[in-house]
PDB file of C-alpha atoms in Angstrom:
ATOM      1  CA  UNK A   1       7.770 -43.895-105.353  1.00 50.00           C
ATOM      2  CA  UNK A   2       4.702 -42.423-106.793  1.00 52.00           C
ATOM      3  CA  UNK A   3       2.226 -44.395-104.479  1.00 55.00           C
ATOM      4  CA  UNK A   4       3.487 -43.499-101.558  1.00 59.00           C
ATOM      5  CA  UNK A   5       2.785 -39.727-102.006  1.00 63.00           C
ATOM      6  CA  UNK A   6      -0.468 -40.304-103.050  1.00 59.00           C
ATOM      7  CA  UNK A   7      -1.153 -42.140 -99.544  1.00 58.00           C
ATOM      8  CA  UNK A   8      -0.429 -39.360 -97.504  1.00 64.00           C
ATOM      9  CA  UNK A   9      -2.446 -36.893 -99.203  1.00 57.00           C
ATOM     10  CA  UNK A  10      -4.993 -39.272 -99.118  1.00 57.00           C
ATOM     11  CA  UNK A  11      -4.559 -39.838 -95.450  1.00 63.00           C
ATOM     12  CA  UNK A  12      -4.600 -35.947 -94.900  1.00 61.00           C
ATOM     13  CA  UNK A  13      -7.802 -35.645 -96.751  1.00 57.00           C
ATOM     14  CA  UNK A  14      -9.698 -38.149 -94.840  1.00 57.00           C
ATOM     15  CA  UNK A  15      -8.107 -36.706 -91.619  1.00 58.00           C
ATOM     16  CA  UNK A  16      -8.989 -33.199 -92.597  1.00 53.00           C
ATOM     17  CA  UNK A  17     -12.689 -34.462 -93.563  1.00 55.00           C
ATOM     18  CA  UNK A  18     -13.299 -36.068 -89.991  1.00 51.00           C
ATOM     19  CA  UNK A  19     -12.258 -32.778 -88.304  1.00 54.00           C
ATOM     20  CA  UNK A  20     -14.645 -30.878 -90.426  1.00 52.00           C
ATOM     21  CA  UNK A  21     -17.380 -33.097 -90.046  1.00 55.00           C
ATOM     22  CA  UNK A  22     -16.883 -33.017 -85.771  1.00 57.00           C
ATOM     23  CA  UNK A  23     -16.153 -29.235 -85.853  1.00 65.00           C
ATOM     24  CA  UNK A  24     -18.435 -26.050 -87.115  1.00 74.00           C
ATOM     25  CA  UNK A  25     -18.373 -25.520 -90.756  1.00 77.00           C
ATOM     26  CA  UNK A  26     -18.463 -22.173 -92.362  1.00 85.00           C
ATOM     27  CA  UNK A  27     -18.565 -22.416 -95.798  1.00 88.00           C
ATOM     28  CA  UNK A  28     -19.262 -19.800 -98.296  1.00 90.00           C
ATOM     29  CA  UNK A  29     -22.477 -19.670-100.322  1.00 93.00           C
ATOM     30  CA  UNK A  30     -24.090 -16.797-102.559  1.00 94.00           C
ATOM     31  CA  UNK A  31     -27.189 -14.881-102.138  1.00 96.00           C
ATOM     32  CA  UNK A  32     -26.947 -11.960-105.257  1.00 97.00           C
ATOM     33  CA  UNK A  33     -29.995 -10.802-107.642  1.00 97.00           C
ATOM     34  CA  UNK A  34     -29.186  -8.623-109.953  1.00 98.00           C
ATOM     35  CA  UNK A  35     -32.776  -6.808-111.512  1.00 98.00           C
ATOM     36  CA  UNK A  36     -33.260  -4.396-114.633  1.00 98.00           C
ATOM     37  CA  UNK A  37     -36.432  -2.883-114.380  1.00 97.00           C
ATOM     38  CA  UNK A  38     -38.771   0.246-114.168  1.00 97.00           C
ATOM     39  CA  UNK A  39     -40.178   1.628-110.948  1.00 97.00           C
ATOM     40  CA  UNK A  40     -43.326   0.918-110.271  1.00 97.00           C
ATOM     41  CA  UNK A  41     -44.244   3.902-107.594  1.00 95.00           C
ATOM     42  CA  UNK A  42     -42.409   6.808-105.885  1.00 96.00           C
ATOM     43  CA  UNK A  43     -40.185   5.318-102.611  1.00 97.00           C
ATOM     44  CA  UNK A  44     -41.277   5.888 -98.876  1.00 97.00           C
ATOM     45  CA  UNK A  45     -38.876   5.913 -95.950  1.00 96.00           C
ATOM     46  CA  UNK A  46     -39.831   4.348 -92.987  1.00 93.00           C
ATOM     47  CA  UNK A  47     -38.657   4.075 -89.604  1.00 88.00           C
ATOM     48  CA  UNK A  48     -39.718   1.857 -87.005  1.00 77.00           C
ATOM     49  CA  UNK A  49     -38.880   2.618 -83.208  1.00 77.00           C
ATOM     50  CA  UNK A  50     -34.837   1.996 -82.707  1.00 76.00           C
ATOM     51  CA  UNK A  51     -34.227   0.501 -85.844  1.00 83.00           C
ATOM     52  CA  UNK A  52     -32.604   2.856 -88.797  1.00 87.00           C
ATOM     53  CA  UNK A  53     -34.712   4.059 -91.597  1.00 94.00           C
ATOM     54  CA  UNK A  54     -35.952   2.413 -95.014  1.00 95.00           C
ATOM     55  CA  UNK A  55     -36.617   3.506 -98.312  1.00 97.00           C
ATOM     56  CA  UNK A  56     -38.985   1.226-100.015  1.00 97.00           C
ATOM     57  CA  UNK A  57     -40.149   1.430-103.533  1.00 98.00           C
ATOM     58  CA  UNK A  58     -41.353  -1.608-106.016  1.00 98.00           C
ATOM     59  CA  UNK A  59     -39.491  -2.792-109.183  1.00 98.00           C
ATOM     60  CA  UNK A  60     -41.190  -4.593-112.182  1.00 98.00           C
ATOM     61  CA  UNK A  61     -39.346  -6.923-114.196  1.00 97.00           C
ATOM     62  CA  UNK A  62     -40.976  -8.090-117.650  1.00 95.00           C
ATOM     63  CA  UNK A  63     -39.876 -11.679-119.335  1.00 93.00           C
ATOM     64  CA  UNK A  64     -41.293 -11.626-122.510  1.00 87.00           C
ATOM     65  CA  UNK A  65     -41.188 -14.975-125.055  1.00 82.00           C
ATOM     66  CA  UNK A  66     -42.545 -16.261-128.797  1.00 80.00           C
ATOM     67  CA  UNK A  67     -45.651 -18.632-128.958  1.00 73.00           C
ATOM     68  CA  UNK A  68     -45.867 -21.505-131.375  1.00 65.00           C
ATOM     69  CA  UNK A  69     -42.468 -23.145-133.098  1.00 61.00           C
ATOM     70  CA  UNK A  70     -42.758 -22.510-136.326  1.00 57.00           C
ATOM     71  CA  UNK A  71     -42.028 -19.205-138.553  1.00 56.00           C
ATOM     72  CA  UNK A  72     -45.482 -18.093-139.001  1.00 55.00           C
ATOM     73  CA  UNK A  73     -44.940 -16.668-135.597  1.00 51.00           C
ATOM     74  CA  UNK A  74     -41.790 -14.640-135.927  1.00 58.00           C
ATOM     75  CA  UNK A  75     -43.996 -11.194-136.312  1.00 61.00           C
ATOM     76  CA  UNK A  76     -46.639 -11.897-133.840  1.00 63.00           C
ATOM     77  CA  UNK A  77     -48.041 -13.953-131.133  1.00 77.00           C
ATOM     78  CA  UNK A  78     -45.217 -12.883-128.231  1.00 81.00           C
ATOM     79  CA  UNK A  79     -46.145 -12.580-124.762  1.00 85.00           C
ATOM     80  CA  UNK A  80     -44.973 -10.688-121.721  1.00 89.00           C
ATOM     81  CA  UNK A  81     -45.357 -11.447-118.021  1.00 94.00           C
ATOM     82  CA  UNK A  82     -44.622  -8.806-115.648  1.00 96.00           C
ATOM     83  CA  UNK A  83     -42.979  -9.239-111.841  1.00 97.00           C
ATOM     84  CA  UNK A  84     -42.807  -6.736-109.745  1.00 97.00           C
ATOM     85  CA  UNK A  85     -40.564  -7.079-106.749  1.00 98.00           C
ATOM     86  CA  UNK A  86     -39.878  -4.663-103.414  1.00 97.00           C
ATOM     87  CA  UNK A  87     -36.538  -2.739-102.934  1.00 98.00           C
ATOM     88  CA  UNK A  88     -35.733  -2.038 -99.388  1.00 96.00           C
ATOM     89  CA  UNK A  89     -32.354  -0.055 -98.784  1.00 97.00           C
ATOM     90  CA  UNK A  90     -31.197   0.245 -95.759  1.00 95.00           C
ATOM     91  CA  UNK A  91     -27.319   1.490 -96.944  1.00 95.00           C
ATOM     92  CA  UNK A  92     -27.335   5.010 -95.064  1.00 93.00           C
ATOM     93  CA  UNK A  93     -25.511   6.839 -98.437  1.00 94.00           C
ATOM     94  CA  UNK A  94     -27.646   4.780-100.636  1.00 97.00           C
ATOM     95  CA  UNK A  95     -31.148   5.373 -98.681  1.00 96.00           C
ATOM     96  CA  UNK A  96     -31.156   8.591 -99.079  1.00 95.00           C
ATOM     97  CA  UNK A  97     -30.139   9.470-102.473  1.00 96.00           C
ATOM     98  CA  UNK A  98     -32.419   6.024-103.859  1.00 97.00           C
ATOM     99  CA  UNK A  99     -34.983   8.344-101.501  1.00 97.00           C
ATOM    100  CA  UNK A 100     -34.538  11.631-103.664  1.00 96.00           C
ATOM    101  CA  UNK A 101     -33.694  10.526-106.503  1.00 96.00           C
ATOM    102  CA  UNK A 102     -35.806   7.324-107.686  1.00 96.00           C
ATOM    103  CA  UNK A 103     -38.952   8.122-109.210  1.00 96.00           C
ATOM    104  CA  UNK A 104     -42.567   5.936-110.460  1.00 96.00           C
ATOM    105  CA  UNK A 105     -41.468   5.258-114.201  1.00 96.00           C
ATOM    106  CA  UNK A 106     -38.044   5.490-113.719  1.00 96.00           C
ATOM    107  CA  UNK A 107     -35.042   2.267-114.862  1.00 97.00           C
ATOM    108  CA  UNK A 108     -32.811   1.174-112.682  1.00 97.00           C
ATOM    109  CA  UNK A 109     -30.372  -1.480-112.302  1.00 98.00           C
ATOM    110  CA  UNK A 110     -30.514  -2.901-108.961  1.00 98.00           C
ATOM    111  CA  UNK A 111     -28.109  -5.533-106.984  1.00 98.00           C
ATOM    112  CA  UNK A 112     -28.406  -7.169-103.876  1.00 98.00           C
ATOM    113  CA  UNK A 113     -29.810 -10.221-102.282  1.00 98.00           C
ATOM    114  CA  UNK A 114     -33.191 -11.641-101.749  1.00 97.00           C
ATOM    115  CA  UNK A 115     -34.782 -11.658 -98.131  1.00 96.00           C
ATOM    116  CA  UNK A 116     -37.536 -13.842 -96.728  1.00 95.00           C
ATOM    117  CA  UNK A 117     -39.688 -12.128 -93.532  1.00 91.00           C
ATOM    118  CA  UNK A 118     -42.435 -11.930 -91.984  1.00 89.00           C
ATOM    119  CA  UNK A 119     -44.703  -9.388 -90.954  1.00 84.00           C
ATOM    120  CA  UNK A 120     -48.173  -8.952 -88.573  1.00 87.00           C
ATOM    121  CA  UNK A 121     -50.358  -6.726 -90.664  1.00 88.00           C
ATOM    122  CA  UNK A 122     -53.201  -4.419 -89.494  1.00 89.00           C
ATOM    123  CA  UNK A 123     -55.486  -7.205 -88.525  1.00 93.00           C
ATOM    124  CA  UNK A 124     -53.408  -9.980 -87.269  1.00 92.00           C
ATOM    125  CA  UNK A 125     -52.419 -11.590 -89.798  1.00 93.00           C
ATOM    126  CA  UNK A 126     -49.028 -13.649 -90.265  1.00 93.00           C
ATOM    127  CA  UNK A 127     -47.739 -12.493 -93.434  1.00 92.00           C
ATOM    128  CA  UNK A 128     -44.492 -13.457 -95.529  1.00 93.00           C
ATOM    129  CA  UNK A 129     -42.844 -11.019 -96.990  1.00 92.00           C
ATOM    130  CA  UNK A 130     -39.886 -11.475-100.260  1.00 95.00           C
ATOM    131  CA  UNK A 131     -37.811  -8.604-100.462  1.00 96.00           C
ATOM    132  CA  UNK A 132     -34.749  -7.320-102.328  1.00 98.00           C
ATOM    133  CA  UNK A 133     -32.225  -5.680-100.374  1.00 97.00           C
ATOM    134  CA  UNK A 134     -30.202  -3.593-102.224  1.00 98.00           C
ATOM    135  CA  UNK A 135     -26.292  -2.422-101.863  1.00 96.00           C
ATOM    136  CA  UNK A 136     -26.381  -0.929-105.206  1.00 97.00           C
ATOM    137  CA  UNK A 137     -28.590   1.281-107.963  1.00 98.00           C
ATOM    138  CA  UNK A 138     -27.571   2.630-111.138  1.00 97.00           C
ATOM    139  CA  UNK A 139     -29.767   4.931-112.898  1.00 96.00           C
ATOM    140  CA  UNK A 140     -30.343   4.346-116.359  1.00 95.00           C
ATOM    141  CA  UNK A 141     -31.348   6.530-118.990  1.00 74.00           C
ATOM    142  CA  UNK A 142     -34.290   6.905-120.574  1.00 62.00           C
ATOM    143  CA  UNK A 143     -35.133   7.582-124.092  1.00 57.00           C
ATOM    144  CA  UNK A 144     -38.621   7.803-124.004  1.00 53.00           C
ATOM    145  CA  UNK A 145     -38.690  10.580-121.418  1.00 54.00           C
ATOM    146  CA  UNK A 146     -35.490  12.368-123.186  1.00 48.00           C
ATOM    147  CA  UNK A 147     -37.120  12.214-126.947  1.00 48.00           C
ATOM    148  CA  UNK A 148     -40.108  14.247-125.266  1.00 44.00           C
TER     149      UNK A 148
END
């Protein structure tokens, strides 16, 4: 009674995985970053012929981290590494007011998803390019500037 359920799900599953396998699969996947940062330098807005305008600014990221295991380090020894990573937004809402309103020094939460390109620069060259696109900036506080 129980088996013979089980047999026909089974049967619909391997049915089910043969069409899939002779058909075009879409399947879902994930491309999200989600960055908390300061600004490293004013945006720009570009345009290249026909396409739609870009604002373009960079983002740095710090990880910092202990040295050494034992508790003699707790106070001292930590070290900091610094990324810095470039925004592109293309959003026509979000362009312009990341345009205006984004500034060198600033911190931002951005989210979006990470793009691989390449580029010819000035002389030629093939270049790859990593960029964040973004679909979404929140301006943060901050405390240093407001203290002042």
């Amino acid at each position: 009674m129980f088996r013979r359920p089980v047999l026909q799900v089974l049967r619909q599953f391997v049915r089910h995985e043969s069409e899939v396998a002779s058909s075009l699969v879409l399947e879902r996947s994930l491309n999200r970053v989600q960055l908390l940062g300061r600004v490293g330098q004013d945006p720009v807005m570009r345009q290249v012929e026909g396409k739609n305008p870009v604002t373009i600014f960079s983002l740095a990221t710090n990880e910092m981290w202990k040295s050494g295991d034992n508790e003699a380090y707790q106070m001292g020894d930590v070290s900091q590494k610094t990324t810095w990573h470039r925004i592109s937004v293309f959003r026509p809402g979000l362009r312009d007011v990341a345009y205006q309103y984004v500034k060198k020094g600033s911190r931002i939460y951005v989210e979006g998803k990470v793009d691989y390109g390449e580029y010819t620069d000035k002389n030629n060259v093939r270049r790859q390019a990593t960029t964040i696109i973004a679909d979404n900036i929140i301006f943060l506080s901050d405390q240093t500037k407001e203290k002042a």
